[in-house]
PDB file of C-alpha atoms in Angstrom:
ATOM      1  CA  VAL A  91     209.084  58.841  10.123  1.00  0.00           C
ATOM      2  CA  LEU A  92     206.218  61.245  10.831  1.00  0.00           C
ATOM      3  CA  GLN A  93     206.780  60.869  14.580  1.00  0.00           C
ATOM      4  CA  VAL A  94     210.309  62.251  14.204  1.00  0.00           C
ATOM      5  CA  HIS A  95     209.760  64.602  11.251  1.00  0.00           C
ATOM      6  CA  LYS A  96     206.422  66.312  11.881  1.00  0.00           C
ATOM      7  CA  GLY A  97     206.549  68.210   8.585  1.00  0.00           C
ATOM      8  CA  ALA A  98     206.833  65.095   6.431  1.00  0.00           C
ATOM      9  CA  ARG A  99     204.022  64.517   3.950  1.00  0.00           C
ATOM     10  CA  LEU A 100     203.028  61.538   1.842  1.00  0.00           C
ATOM     11  CA  LEU A 101     201.877  62.359  -1.680  1.00  0.00           C
ATOM     12  CA  LEU A 102     199.956  59.649  -3.486  1.00  0.00           C
ATOM     13  CA  VAL A 103     199.131  60.465  -7.107  1.00  0.00           C
ATOM     14  CA  GLY A 104     196.872  58.009  -8.829  1.00  0.00           C
ATOM     15  CA  SER A 105     193.383  56.662  -9.222  1.00  0.00           C
ATOM     16  CA  GLY A 106     192.327  53.125  -8.667  1.00  0.00           C
ATOM     17  CA  THR A 107     190.603  50.648  -6.476  1.00  0.00           C
ATOM     18  CA  GLU A 108     193.136  51.007  -3.629  1.00  0.00           C
ATOM     19  CA  VAL A 109     192.567  54.747  -3.033  1.00  0.00           C
ATOM     20  CA  PRO A 110     189.549  54.385  -0.685  1.00  0.00           C
ATOM     21  CA  ARG A 111     191.342  51.673   1.315  1.00  0.00           C
ATOM     22  CA  LEU A 112     194.467  53.842   1.629  1.00  0.00           C
ATOM     23  CA  GLN A 113     192.428  56.881   2.679  1.00  0.00           C
ATOM     24  CA  SER A 114     190.651  54.775   5.297  1.00  0.00           C
ATOM     25  CA  LEU A 115     193.981  53.400   6.533  1.00  0.00           C
ATOM     26  CA  ALA A 116     195.390  56.938   6.848  1.00  0.00           C
ATOM     27  CA  ARG A 117     192.373  57.887   9.006  1.00  0.00           C
ATOM     28  CA  GLU A 118     192.727  54.737  11.140  1.00  0.00           C
ATOM     29  CA  LEU A 119     196.427  55.415  11.725  1.00  0.00           C
ATOM     30  CA  GLY A 120     195.793  59.068  12.561  1.00  0.00           C
ATOM     31  CA  VAL A 121     198.042  60.340   9.763  1.00  0.00           C
ATOM     32  CA  GLU A 122     195.365  61.653   7.413  1.00  0.00           C
ATOM     33  CA  HIS A 123     196.612  65.217   7.973  1.00  0.00           C
ATOM     34  CA  ALA A 124     200.000  64.209   6.527  1.00  0.00           C
ATOM     35  CA  CYS A 125     198.646  62.426   3.438  1.00  0.00           C
ATOM     36  CA  VAL A 126     197.801  64.141   0.179  1.00  0.00           C
ATOM     37  CA  PHE A 127     195.750  62.138  -2.313  1.00  0.00           C
ATOM     38  CA  VAL A 128     195.691  63.434  -5.888  1.00  0.00           C
ATOM     39  CA  PRO A 129     193.732  61.721  -8.682  1.00  0.00           C
ATOM     40  CA  GLY A 130     195.699  60.204 -11.576  1.00  0.00           C
ATOM     41  CA  GLN A 131     197.383  62.771 -13.797  1.00  0.00           C
ATOM     42  CA  ALA A 132     198.235  62.686 -17.491  1.00  0.00           C
ATOM     43  CA  ASP A 133     201.468  64.607 -16.898  1.00  0.00           C
ATOM     44  CA  VAL A 134     203.345  63.290 -13.878  1.00  0.00           C
ATOM     45  CA  VAL A 135     206.553  65.247 -14.468  1.00  0.00           C
ATOM     46  CA  ASP A 136     205.299  68.327 -12.605  1.00  0.00           C
ATOM     47  CA  TRP A 137     204.318  66.155  -9.637  1.00  0.00           C
ATOM     48  CA  LEU A 138     207.648  64.320  -9.621  1.00  0.00           C
ATOM     49  CA  ARG A 139     209.475  67.629  -9.573  1.00  0.00           C
ATOM     50  CA  THR A 140     207.585  68.709  -6.434  1.00  0.00           C
ATOM     51  CA  ILE A 141     208.641  65.787  -4.250  1.00  0.00           C
ATOM     52  CA  ASP A 142     211.873  65.127  -2.415  1.00  0.00           C
ATOM     53  CA  VAL A 143     211.762  61.329  -2.116  1.00  0.00           C
ATOM     54  CA  TYR A 144     210.217  58.751  -4.443  1.00  0.00           C
ATOM     55  CA  ILE A 145     209.676  55.245  -3.095  1.00  0.00           C
ATOM     56  CA  ASN A 146     209.086  52.148  -5.189  1.00  0.00           C
ATOM     57  CA  SER A 147     208.167  49.470  -2.663  1.00  0.00           C
ATOM     58  CA  SER A 148     207.187  46.771  -5.142  1.00  0.00           C
ATOM     59  CA  ARG A 149     207.200  43.137  -4.111  1.00  0.00           C
ATOM     60  CA  SER A 150     207.661  42.157  -7.768  1.00  0.00           C
ATOM     61  CA  GLU A 151     208.879  44.312 -10.642  1.00  0.00           C
ATOM     62  CA  SER A 152     210.390  44.108 -14.095  1.00  0.00           C
ATOM     63  CA  PHE A 153     211.948  47.408 -15.196  1.00  0.00           C
ATOM     64  CA  PRO A 154     210.056  50.223 -13.442  1.00  0.00           C
ATOM     65  CA  ASN A 155     209.653  53.131 -15.846  1.00  0.00           C
ATOM     66  CA  ALA A 156     208.035  55.243 -13.112  1.00  0.00           C
ATOM     67  CA  LEU A 157     211.186  54.906 -11.005  1.00  0.00           C
ATOM     68  CA  LEU A 158     213.363  55.909 -13.960  1.00  0.00           C
ATOM     69  CA  GLU A 159     211.092  58.913 -14.584  1.00  0.00           C
ATOM     70  CA  ALA A 160     211.445  59.924 -10.927  1.00  0.00           C
ATOM     71  CA  MET A 161     215.225  59.676 -11.205  1.00  0.00           C
ATOM     72  CA  ALA A 162     215.231  61.750 -14.391  1.00  0.00           C
ATOM     73  CA  CYS A 163     213.172  64.397 -12.586  1.00  0.00           C
ATOM     74  CA  GLY A 164     215.759  64.590  -9.812  1.00  0.00           C
ATOM     75  CA  CYS A 165     213.986  62.716  -7.032  1.00  0.00           C
ATOM     76  CA  CYS A 166     215.900  61.007  -4.289  1.00  0.00           C
ATOM     77  CA  VAL A 167     214.903  57.382  -4.837  1.00  0.00           C
ATOM     78  CA  ILE A 168     214.370  54.420  -2.556  1.00  0.00           C
ATOM     79  CA  GLY A 169     213.419  51.051  -3.988  1.00  0.00           C
ATOM     80  CA  SER A 170     212.933  47.449  -2.999  1.00  0.00           C
ATOM     81  CA  LYS A 171     215.559  44.969  -4.174  1.00  0.00           C
ATOM     82  CA  VAL A 172     213.387  43.253  -6.788  1.00  0.00           C
ATOM     83  CA  GLY A 173     213.453  42.922 -10.563  1.00  0.00           C
ATOM     84  CA  GLY A 174     215.190  45.761 -12.372  1.00  0.00           C
ATOM     85  CA  ILE A 175     215.239  48.169  -9.435  1.00  0.00           C
ATOM     86  CA  PRO A 176     218.832  47.299  -8.417  1.00  0.00           C
ATOM     87  CA  GLU A 177     219.862  48.015 -12.032  1.00  0.00           C
ATOM     88  CA  LEU A 178     218.627  51.578 -11.573  1.00  0.00           C
ATOM     89  CA  ILE A 179     219.522  52.217  -7.945  1.00  0.00           C
ATOM     90  CA  ASN A 180     223.083  51.593  -6.834  1.00  0.00           C
ATOM     91  CA  HIS A 181     222.553  51.426  -3.066  1.00  0.00           C
ATOM     92  CA  GLY A 182     224.335  54.253  -1.295  1.00  0.00           C
ATOM     93  CA  THR A 183     225.472  55.890  -4.516  1.00  0.00           C
ATOM     94  CA  ASN A 184     222.381  57.287  -6.256  1.00  0.00           C
ATOM     95  CA  GLY A 185     219.683  56.178  -3.825  1.00  0.00           C
ATOM     96  CA  LEU A 186     218.858  53.469  -1.344  1.00  0.00           C
ATOM     97  CA  THR A 187     217.469  49.962  -1.666  1.00  0.00           C
ATOM     98  CA  PHE A 188     215.880  47.665   0.894  1.00  0.00           C
ATOM     99  CA  ASN A 189     214.714  44.066   1.159  1.00  0.00           C
ATOM    100  CA  ARG A 190     211.116  43.947  -0.043  1.00  0.00           C
ATOM    101  CA  ASP A 191     209.762  42.262   3.080  1.00  0.00           C
ATOM    102  CA  SER A 192     211.470  44.548   5.585  1.00  0.00           C
ATOM    103  CA  GLN A 193     209.347  47.433   6.770  1.00  0.00           C
ATOM    104  CA  ALA A 194     212.143  48.334   9.184  1.00  0.00           C
ATOM    105  CA  ALA A 195     214.666  48.619   6.338  1.00  0.00           C
ATOM    106  CA  LEU A 196     212.323  50.859   4.327  1.00  0.00           C
ATOM    107  CA  THR A 197     211.666  53.017   7.378  1.00  0.00           C
ATOM    108  CA  ASN A 198     215.407  53.264   8.063  1.00  0.00           C
ATOM    109  CA  ALA A 199     216.138  54.292   4.463  1.00  0.00           C
ATOM    110  CA  LEU A 200     213.417  56.932   4.528  1.00  0.00           C
ATOM    111  CA  GLU A 201     214.582  58.272   7.879  1.00  0.00           C
ATOM    112  CA  GLN A 202     218.141  58.577   6.531  1.00  0.00           C
ATOM    113  CA  VAL A 203     217.217  60.750   3.575  1.00  0.00           C
ATOM    114  CA  VAL A 204     214.605  62.795   5.427  1.00  0.00           C
ATOM    115  CA  ALA A 205     217.055  63.603   8.237  1.00  0.00           C
ATOM    116  CA  ASP A 206     220.056  64.341   6.020  1.00  0.00           C
ATOM    117  CA  THR A 207     219.400  67.073   3.460  1.00  0.00           C
ATOM    118  CA  ALA A 208     222.907  66.868   2.017  1.00  0.00           C
ATOM    119  CA  LEU A 209     222.609  63.108   1.447  1.00  0.00           C
ATOM    120  CA  ARG A 210     219.143  63.511  -0.058  1.00  0.00           C
ATOM    121  CA  ASN A 211     220.384  66.188  -2.440  1.00  0.00           C
ATOM    122  CA  LEU A 212     223.418  64.096  -3.388  1.00  0.00           C
ATOM    123  CA  PHE A 213     221.161  61.153  -4.258  1.00  0.00           C
ATOM    124  CA  ARG A 214     218.859  63.488  -6.232  1.00  0.00           C
ATOM    125  CA  GLU A 215     221.770  64.749  -8.338  1.00  0.00           C
ATOM    126  CA  ARG A 216     223.240  61.296  -8.860  1.00  0.00           C
ATOM    127  CA  ALA A 217     219.863  59.752  -9.716  1.00  0.00           C
ATOM    128  CA  ALA A 218     219.274  62.370 -12.420  1.00  0.00           C
ATOM    129  CA  LEU A 219     222.799  61.821 -13.741  1.00  0.00           C
ATOM    130  CA  THR A 220     222.274  58.036 -13.811  1.00  0.00           C
ATOM    131  CA  ALA A 221     219.060  58.437 -15.785  1.00  0.00           C
ATOM    132  CA  LYS A 222     220.742  60.799 -18.245  1.00  0.00           C
ATOM    133  CA  GLU A 223     224.025  58.933 -18.685  1.00  0.00           C
ATOM    134  CA  HIS A 224     222.839  55.320 -18.628  1.00  0.00           C
ATOM    135  CA  PHE A 225     219.165  55.221 -19.569  1.00  0.00           C
ATOM    136  CA  SER A 226     218.551  58.046 -22.042  1.00  0.00           C
ATOM    137  CA  MET A 227     216.507  57.507 -25.184  1.00  0.00           C
ATOM    138  CA  LYS A 228     219.668  57.997 -27.246  1.00  0.00           C
ATOM    139  CA  GLN A 229     221.470  55.235 -25.375  1.00  0.00           C
ATOM    140  CA  ASN A 230     218.494  52.906 -25.630  1.00  0.00           C
ATOM    141  CA  LEU A 231     218.378  53.472 -29.387  1.00  0.00           C
ATOM    142  CA  GLU A 232     222.119  52.862 -29.670  1.00  0.00           C
ATOM    143  CA  ARG A 233     221.796  49.604 -27.703  1.00  0.00           C
ATOM    144  CA  MET A 234     218.884  48.482 -29.857  1.00  0.00           C
ATOM    145  CA  ASP A 235     220.803  49.374 -33.007  1.00  0.00           C
ATOM    146  CA  ALA A 236     223.772  47.317 -31.780  1.00  0.00           C
ATOM    147  CA  VAL A 237     221.531  44.314 -31.134  1.00  0.00           C
ATOM    148  CA  TYR A 238     219.954  44.491 -34.602  1.00  0.00           C
ATOM    149  CA  SER A 239     223.308  45.115 -36.274  1.00  0.00           C
ATOM    150  CA  LYS A 240     224.756  42.059 -34.586  1.00  0.00           C
ATOM    151  CA  LEU A 241     221.786  39.915 -35.573  1.00  0.00           C
ATOM    152  CA  LEU A 242     221.731  41.141 -39.155  1.00  0.00           C
ATOM    153  CA  ALA A 243     225.497  40.637 -39.524  1.00  0.00           C
ATOM    154  CA  ARG A 244     224.971  36.914 -38.995  1.00  0.00           C
TER     155      ARG A 244
END
């Protein structure tokens, strides 16, 4: 993606044992100038609101709260087709999904949204709407209430 879109940047926010390895890899690949490493933050909302595209490239996942937070903050989202990610991302409607073992599919998805501002903005709007309309705290409480009501009615 960086070869075609010279202005692209990769923002990695977080602290952990993988940071030195990732920094070394960026140097080895000659893309260190395009990578921004920021230590873990208590408040990620401000960071999520500064990015255009959020990628969850998990090989295994349950229900990724970080992905839902990114959607709620209006990020264009791309996620691997594992666990609960396809429940959040409706491919081609509010973001893009890819097969977890396909680097080419991830690259293709990223190239699509980087090259097409209108598509990226459409996915951003729809992702935020999905988070609000289908995964809000109010809706989660209503679903939980319905489950308990059903159980207690027995």
